Amino acid sequence: MSGVDRPGLGIGLRILSGFLGAGMFVSVKAVSEDVPLGEIVFFRAFFALIPLIIFLWLRNEFPQGLATKRPIDHLIRSAFGALALFTSFAAIARLNVAEAILIAQLSPVLMAVAAVFLLSEKITVWRVGGVGLGFAGVVVLVWPELHAGAAGEGRLMGYILGLVSAVLTALALIMVRSLNRTESPGAIALYFVIASMIGALFTLPSGWIMPDGMTLVLLISAGLFGGFTHIAMTLAFRYAEASRLAPFEYVALLWPIAADLLIFRLPLSTSFLLAAPLVLAGAALAAAEGRAHAKKARAAS
């Protein structure tokens, strides 16, 4: 970790990033019935560029920090990330915000498993336990929809899309881990946003709409929230170790729960209440492995 060790500030920024991320998903959910998916992704990517470029410029990383010797790796990471954005927004359109974000909590668990195959890391009890608990939670969450007939088909597709998004996000995070060894975090983020924007433009022939005033505000908000979420997350890891921030990952689920109850007036299902502890426990095991490694590294030094 670079920068000054200020854990209180780092924790505050991590909680803020969760709040801002929830704001992005709430904005997307609010327009998902009226705006085509590709158009939502385009606005999210385009307006995220504004805070990201300003942030990188203030850190003297724009444009010089965008130079890279690994364009193919950036392309692969950006492709995974862009596809994850499409599938996560498609899931949000079919599910409660809290349900979609709960499934997204599988990403760090899946990343730990993917690292075994792609980065030749060792499989551990932490990873096996995390996967077991995480997928047990998904089964509990999805099970009622398997018996709901036609009425549950839309939500079942939402769960499938959410799971696909979690897998794609895990693969993108694996690439980020590799790129971070040689590349600027700003370059990694900016190339992902640009790739998402270009990918969204390919959906233009399928028919975009001219948004009204409030819809336009929500679309722009989705992009700005997304950009500021990344900035807050980046600064959080600058001021506090990842192992110290890990427990606060789960605070991020409180904001979408509040949004479902207070904004969208959607009740929390019994399956969600049963699944949440299982999924979060799986993610906690993945985080605990990281903390254990961090302690060993500190003891060795």
Short mmCIF file of C-alpha atoms in Angstrom, two decimals:
data_model
loop_
_atom_site.label_atom_id
_atom_site.label_comp_id
_atom_site.label_asym_id
_atom_site.label_seq_id
_atom_site.Cartn_x
_atom_site.Cartn_y
_atom_site.Cartn_z
CA MET A 1 0.00 0.00 0.00
CA SER A 2 1.24 3.43 -0.89
CA GLY A 3 0.43 6.61 0.92
CA VAL A 4 0.00 7.46 4.58
CA ASP A 5 -1.57 4.88 6.91
CA ARG A 6 -4.81 6.59 8.00
CA PRO A 7 -7.20 3.70 8.64
CA GLY A 8 -10.09 5.86 9.84
CA LEU A 9 -10.08 7.84 6.61
CA GLY A 10 -9.68 4.67 4.57
CA ILE A 11 -12.64 3.01 6.26
CA GLY A 12 -14.76 6.14 5.80
CA LEU A 13 -13.91 6.23 2.09
CA ARG A 14 -14.75 2.53 1.71
CA ILE A 15 -18.16 3.07 3.29
CA LEU A 16 -18.65 6.13 1.07
CA SER A 17 -17.78 4.08 -2.02
CA GLY A 18 -20.46 1.55 -1.06
CA PHE A 19 -23.01 4.34 -0.69
CA LEU A 20 -22.05 5.86 -4.06
CA GLY A 21 -22.16 2.44 -5.72
CA ALA A 22 -25.66 1.90 -4.38
CA GLY A 23 -26.60 5.32 -5.82
CA MET A 24 -25.45 4.11 -9.23
CA PHE A 25 -27.52 0.93 -9.03
CA VAL A 26 -30.58 2.79 -7.75
CA SER A 27 -30.31 5.19 -10.71
CA VAL A 28 -30.02 2.25 -13.11
CA LYS A 29 -32.96 0.44 -11.51
CA ALA A 30 -35.12 3.56 -11.77
CA VAL A 31 -34.68 3.84 -15.56
CA SER A 32 -34.40 0.15 -16.45
CA GLU A 33 -38.03 -0.22 -17.52
CA ASP A 34 -37.88 2.68 -19.99
CA VAL A 35 -34.31 2.90 -21.30
CA PRO A 36 -32.56 0.23 -23.41
CA LEU A 37 -29.74 -1.62 -21.68
CA GLY A 38 -27.03 -0.46 -24.08
CA GLU A 39 -28.04 3.17 -23.63
CA ILE A 40 -27.84 2.84 -19.84
CA VAL A 41 -24.34 1.35 -20.11
CA PHE A 42 -23.26 4.16 -22.45
CA PHE A 43 -24.39 6.92 -20.08
CA ARG A 44 -22.84 5.12 -17.12
CA ALA A 45 -19.50 4.88 -18.93
CA PHE A 46 -19.49 8.31 -20.60
CA PHE A 47 -20.27 10.35 -17.51
CA ALA A 48 -17.94 8.29 -15.34
CA LEU A 49 -15.13 9.64 -17.52
CA ILE A 50 -15.59 13.16 -16.15
CA PRO A 51 -14.66 12.55 -12.48
CA LEU A 52 -12.09 9.91 -13.45
CA ILE A 53 -10.18 12.19 -15.82
CA ILE A 54 -10.24 15.08 -13.31
CA PHE A 55 -9.00 12.74 -10.58
CA LEU A 56 -6.18 11.39 -12.74
CA TRP A 57 -5.20 14.88 -13.86
CA LEU A 58 -4.97 16.06 -10.25
CA ARG A 59 -2.68 13.09 -9.54
CA ASN A 60 -0.54 13.91 -12.59
CA GLU A 61 -1.54 10.62 -14.21
CA PHE A 62 -3.36 12.09 -17.21
CA PRO A 63 -2.44 11.61 -19.95
CA GLN A 64 1.08 10.34 -19.21
CA GLY A 65 -0.14 7.61 -16.84
CA LEU A 66 -2.17 5.98 -19.62
CA ALA A 67 0.87 4.68 -21.50
CA THR A 68 1.00 0.89 -21.50
CA LYS A 69 3.11 -1.98 -22.76
CA ARG A 70 0.27 -4.47 -22.24
CA PRO A 71 -2.59 -3.38 -24.54
CA ILE A 72 -3.85 -6.93 -25.06
CA ASP A 73 -4.18 -7.50 -21.31
CA HIS A 74 -6.05 -4.20 -20.99
CA LEU A 75 -8.35 -5.30 -23.81
CA ILE A 76 -9.12 -8.62 -22.09
CA ARG A 77 -9.72 -6.97 -18.70
CA SER A 78 -11.91 -4.29 -20.28
CA ALA A 79 -13.93 -6.86 -22.22
CA PHE A 80 -14.65 -8.87 -19.06
CA GLY A 81 -15.53 -5.68 -17.18
CA ALA A 82 -17.80 -4.32 -19.91
CA LEU A 83 -19.69 -7.61 -20.23
CA ALA A 84 -20.05 -7.69 -16.43
CA LEU A 85 -21.55 -4.20 -16.57
CA PHE A 86 -24.13 -5.28 -19.16
CA THR A 87 -25.12 -8.41 -17.26
CA SER A 88 -25.25 -6.70 -13.87
CA PHE A 89 -27.52 -3.94 -15.18
CA ALA A 90 -29.72 -6.55 -16.87
CA ALA A 91 -29.96 -8.36 -13.52
CA ILE A 92 -30.85 -5.12 -11.71
CA ALA A 93 -33.78 -4.65 -14.10
CA ARG A 94 -35.24 -8.01 -13.01
CA LEU A 95 -34.35 -8.13 -9.30
CA ASN A 96 -34.43 -6.03 -6.19
CA VAL A 97 -31.30 -3.89 -5.88
CA ALA A 98 -30.27 -5.72 -2.70
CA GLU A 99 -30.63 -9.13 -4.36
CA ALA A 100 -28.49 -8.14 -7.34
CA ILE A 101 -25.76 -6.67 -5.12
CA LEU A 102 -25.85 -9.72 -2.84
CA ILE A 103 -25.06 -11.97 -5.81
CA ALA A 104 -22.25 -9.57 -6.74
CA GLN A 105 -20.68 -10.42 -3.36
CA LEU A 106 -19.72 -13.77 -4.92
CA SER A 107 -17.10 -12.05 -7.08
CA PRO A 108 -14.22 -12.09 -4.54
CA VAL A 109 -14.95 -15.75 -3.75
CA LEU A 110 -14.95 -16.66 -7.43
CA MET A 111 -11.80 -14.61 -7.94
CA ALA A 112 -10.04 -16.65 -5.26
CA VAL A 113 -11.03 -19.85 -7.07
CA ALA A 114 -10.10 -18.49 -10.51
CA ALA A 115 -6.67 -17.55 -9.17
CA VAL A 116 -6.02 -21.26 -8.53
CA PHE A 117 -6.44 -22.07 -12.23
CA LEU A 118 -5.24 -18.86 -13.89
CA LEU A 119 -2.46 -17.73 -11.54
CA SER A 120 -1.44 -21.17 -10.21
CA GLU A 121 -2.27 -20.19 -6.64
CA LYS A 122 -2.87 -22.93 -4.09
CA ILE A 123 -6.39 -24.08 -3.27
CA THR A 124 -7.10 -23.60 0.42
CA VAL A 125 -9.75 -24.45 2.99
CA TRP A 126 -10.70 -20.76 3.00
CA ARG A 127 -11.51 -20.86 -0.71
CA VAL A 128 -13.39 -24.16 -0.62
CA GLY A 129 -15.43 -22.96 2.36
CA GLY A 130 -16.11 -19.59 0.74
CA VAL A 131 -17.36 -21.18 -2.47
CA GLY A 132 -19.50 -23.68 -0.57
CA LEU A 133 -21.19 -21.04 1.57
CA GLY A 134 -21.58 -18.60 -1.33
CA PHE A 135 -23.28 -21.05 -3.62
CA ALA A 136 -25.42 -22.42 -0.80
CA GLY A 137 -26.68 -18.86 -0.41
CA VAL A 138 -27.43 -18.62 -4.14
CA VAL A 139 -29.37 -21.91 -4.03
CA VAL A 140 -31.45 -20.62 -1.11
CA LEU A 141 -32.07 -17.36 -2.98
CA VAL A 142 -33.04 -19.00 -6.28
CA TRP A 143 -34.94 -22.02 -4.98
CA PRO A 144 -38.37 -20.33 -4.67
CA GLU A 145 -38.17 -19.11 -8.29
CA LEU A 146 -37.57 -22.68 -9.54
CA HIS A 147 -41.06 -23.57 -8.29
CA ALA A 148 -42.82 -20.35 -9.25
CA GLY A 149 -43.58 -21.29 -12.86
CA ALA A 150 -43.97 -18.51 -15.42
CA ALA A 151 -44.30 -15.90 -12.67
CA GLY A 152 -40.73 -16.55 -11.55
CA GLU A 153 -39.08 -16.79 -14.98
CA GLY A 154 -38.09 -13.12 -15.09
CA ARG A 155 -36.53 -13.21 -11.64
CA LEU A 156 -34.82 -16.52 -12.35
CA MET A 157 -33.22 -14.96 -15.43
CA GLY A 158 -32.17 -12.07 -13.21
CA TYR A 159 -30.38 -14.46 -10.87
CA ILE A 160 -28.66 -16.18 -13.81
CA LEU A 161 -27.52 -12.84 -15.21
CA GLY A 162 -26.31 -11.78 -11.77
CA LEU A 163 -24.29 -14.98 -11.42
CA VAL A 164 -22.80 -14.52 -14.89
CA SER A 165 -21.90 -10.95 -13.92
CA ALA A 166 -20.17 -12.20 -10.76
CA VAL A 167 -18.10 -14.68 -12.81
CA LEU A 168 -17.13 -12.00 -15.35
CA THR A 169 -16.27 -9.57 -12.55
CA ALA A 170 -14.06 -12.21 -10.92
CA LEU A 171 -12.21 -12.73 -14.21
CA ALA A 172 -11.83 -8.97 -14.61
CA LEU A 173 -10.44 -8.71 -11.05
CA ILE A 174 -7.92 -11.44 -11.84
CA MET A 175 -6.72 -9.35 -14.78
CA VAL A 176 -6.61 -6.25 -12.59
CA ARG A 177 -4.43 -8.12 -10.08
CA SER A 178 -2.04 -8.98 -12.90
CA LEU A 179 -2.09 -5.51 -14.47
CA ASN A 180 -1.49 -3.77 -11.14
CA ARG A 181 2.05 -5.15 -11.10
CA THR A 182 3.09 -2.90 -14.00
CA GLU A 183 0.21 -0.58 -14.90
CA SER A 184 -1.32 2.56 -13.42
CA PRO A 185 -4.67 1.99 -11.64
CA GLY A 186 -5.93 5.05 -13.49
CA ALA A 187 -5.12 3.49 -16.85
CA ILE A 188 -6.86 0.25 -15.86
CA ALA A 189 -10.02 2.12 -14.86
CA LEU A 190 -10.07 4.48 -17.84
CA TYR A 191 -9.57 1.80 -20.48
CA PHE A 192 -12.41 -0.21 -18.92
CA VAL A 193 -14.76 2.79 -19.07
CA ILE A 194 -13.83 3.54 -22.68
CA ALA A 195 -14.34 -0.10 -23.69
CA SER A 196 -17.76 -0.14 -22.00
CA MET A 197 -18.75 3.02 -23.86
CA ILE A 198 -17.63 1.62 -27.23
CA GLY A 199 -19.39 -1.67 -26.55
CA ALA A 200 -22.60 0.16 -25.69
CA LEU A 201 -22.46 2.10 -28.98
CA PHE A 202 -22.82 -1.18 -30.88
CA THR A 203 -26.35 -1.43 -29.46
CA LEU A 204 -27.39 1.92 -30.98
CA PRO A 205 -29.00 0.34 -34.10
CA SER A 206 -31.30 -1.71 -31.84
CA GLY A 207 -33.07 1.50 -30.88
CA TRP A 208 -32.25 4.04 -28.18
CA ILE A 209 -34.73 6.56 -26.83
CA MET A 210 -34.64 10.30 -26.27
CA PRO A 211 -34.83 10.49 -22.45
CA ASP A 212 -37.04 13.03 -20.71
CA GLY A 213 -35.66 15.42 -18.10
CA MET A 214 -35.81 13.17 -15.03
CA THR A 215 -34.63 10.10 -16.94
CA LEU A 216 -31.67 12.07 -18.26
CA VAL A 217 -30.79 13.19 -14.72
CA LEU A 218 -30.86 9.57 -13.53
CA LEU A 219 -28.72 8.37 -16.45
CA ILE A 220 -26.13 11.07 -15.81
CA SER A 221 -26.26 10.30 -12.09
CA ALA A 222 -25.50 6.63 -12.80
CA GLY A 223 -22.30 7.66 -14.58
CA LEU A 224 -21.20 10.20 -11.99
CA PHE A 225 -21.93 7.84 -9.12
CA GLY A 226 -19.93 5.14 -10.90
CA GLY A 227 -16.94 7.43 -11.45
CA PHE A 228 -16.89 8.74 -7.88
CA THR A 229 -17.32 5.19 -6.55
CA HIS A 230 -14.06 4.20 -8.20
CA ILE A 231 -12.28 7.29 -6.86
CA ALA A 232 -13.47 6.67 -3.29
CA MET A 233 -12.43 3.01 -3.52
CA THR A 234 -8.99 3.92 -4.89
CA LEU A 235 -8.37 6.43 -2.10
CA ALA A 236 -9.64 3.98 0.53
CA PHE A 237 -6.93 1.49 -0.43
CA ARG A 238 -4.40 4.31 -0.44
CA TYR A 239 -5.03 5.10 3.23
CA ALA A 240 -5.77 1.65 4.69
CA GLU A 241 -4.72 -1.93 4.05
CA ALA A 242 -7.10 -4.19 2.13
CA SER A 243 -7.27 -6.59 5.07
CA ARG A 244 -8.44 -3.77 7.34
CA LEU A 245 -11.09 -2.64 4.86
CA ALA A 246 -12.47 -6.11 4.13
CA PRO A 247 -15.05 -6.24 6.98
CA PHE A 248 -16.60 -3.00 5.72
CA GLU A 249 -17.35 -4.53 2.31
CA TYR A 250 -20.58 -5.83 3.80
CA VAL A 251 -21.79 -2.44 5.00
CA ALA A 252 -22.37 -1.71 1.30
CA LEU A 253 -25.36 -4.07 1.34
CA LEU A 254 -27.22 -1.83 3.81
CA TRP A 255 -27.72 0.95 1.26
CA PRO A 256 -29.51 -1.16 -1.40
CA ILE A 257 -31.66 -2.75 1.30
CA ALA A 258 -32.71 0.74 2.39
CA ALA A 259 -33.32 1.71 -1.26
CA ASP A 260 -35.56 -1.31 -1.87
CA LEU A 261 -37.61 -0.60 1.25
CA LEU A 262 -37.81 3.21 1.11
CA ILE A 263 -37.54 4.12 -2.59
CA PHE A 264 -38.87 1.19 -4.60
CA ARG A 265 -41.21 -0.09 -1.83
CA LEU A 266 -40.04 -3.66 -2.44
CA PRO A 267 -40.21 -6.05 0.53
CA LEU A 268 -37.29 -8.24 1.51
CA SER A 269 -38.09 -11.87 0.70
CA THR A 270 -37.61 -14.66 3.20
CA SER A 271 -35.17 -16.32 0.79
CA PHE A 272 -33.05 -13.14 0.71
CA LEU A 273 -32.94 -12.97 4.51
CA LEU A 274 -31.81 -16.62 4.64
CA ALA A 275 -29.35 -16.34 1.75
CA ALA A 276 -27.62 -13.12 2.81
CA PRO A 277 -25.77 -14.58 5.84
CA LEU A 278 -24.53 -17.53 3.73
CA VAL A 279 -23.24 -15.41 0.84
CA LEU A 280 -21.67 -12.84 3.16
CA ALA A 281 -20.05 -15.59 5.24
CA GLY A 282 -18.52 -17.00 2.05
CA ALA A 283 -17.17 -13.58 1.11
CA ALA A 284 -15.89 -13.16 4.68
CA LEU A 285 -13.91 -16.41 4.40
CA ALA A 286 -12.27 -15.14 1.21
CA ALA A 287 -11.40 -11.89 2.99
CA ALA A 288 -10.12 -13.78 6.04
CA GLU A 289 -7.60 -15.61 3.86
CA GLY A 290 -6.30 -12.25 2.66
CA ARG A 291 -5.95 -11.03 6.25
CA ALA A 292 -4.12 -14.22 7.22
CA HIS A 293 -1.64 -13.73 4.37
CA ALA A 294 -1.16 -10.09 5.35
CA LYS A 295 -0.35 -11.08 8.96
CA LYS A 296 2.18 -13.66 7.79
CA ALA A 297 3.82 -11.10 5.51
CA ARG A 298 4.09 -8.58 8.34
CA ALA A 299 5.50 -11.24 10.69
CA ALA A 300 8.06 -12.27 8.09
CA SER A 301 9.20 -8.68 7.62
#
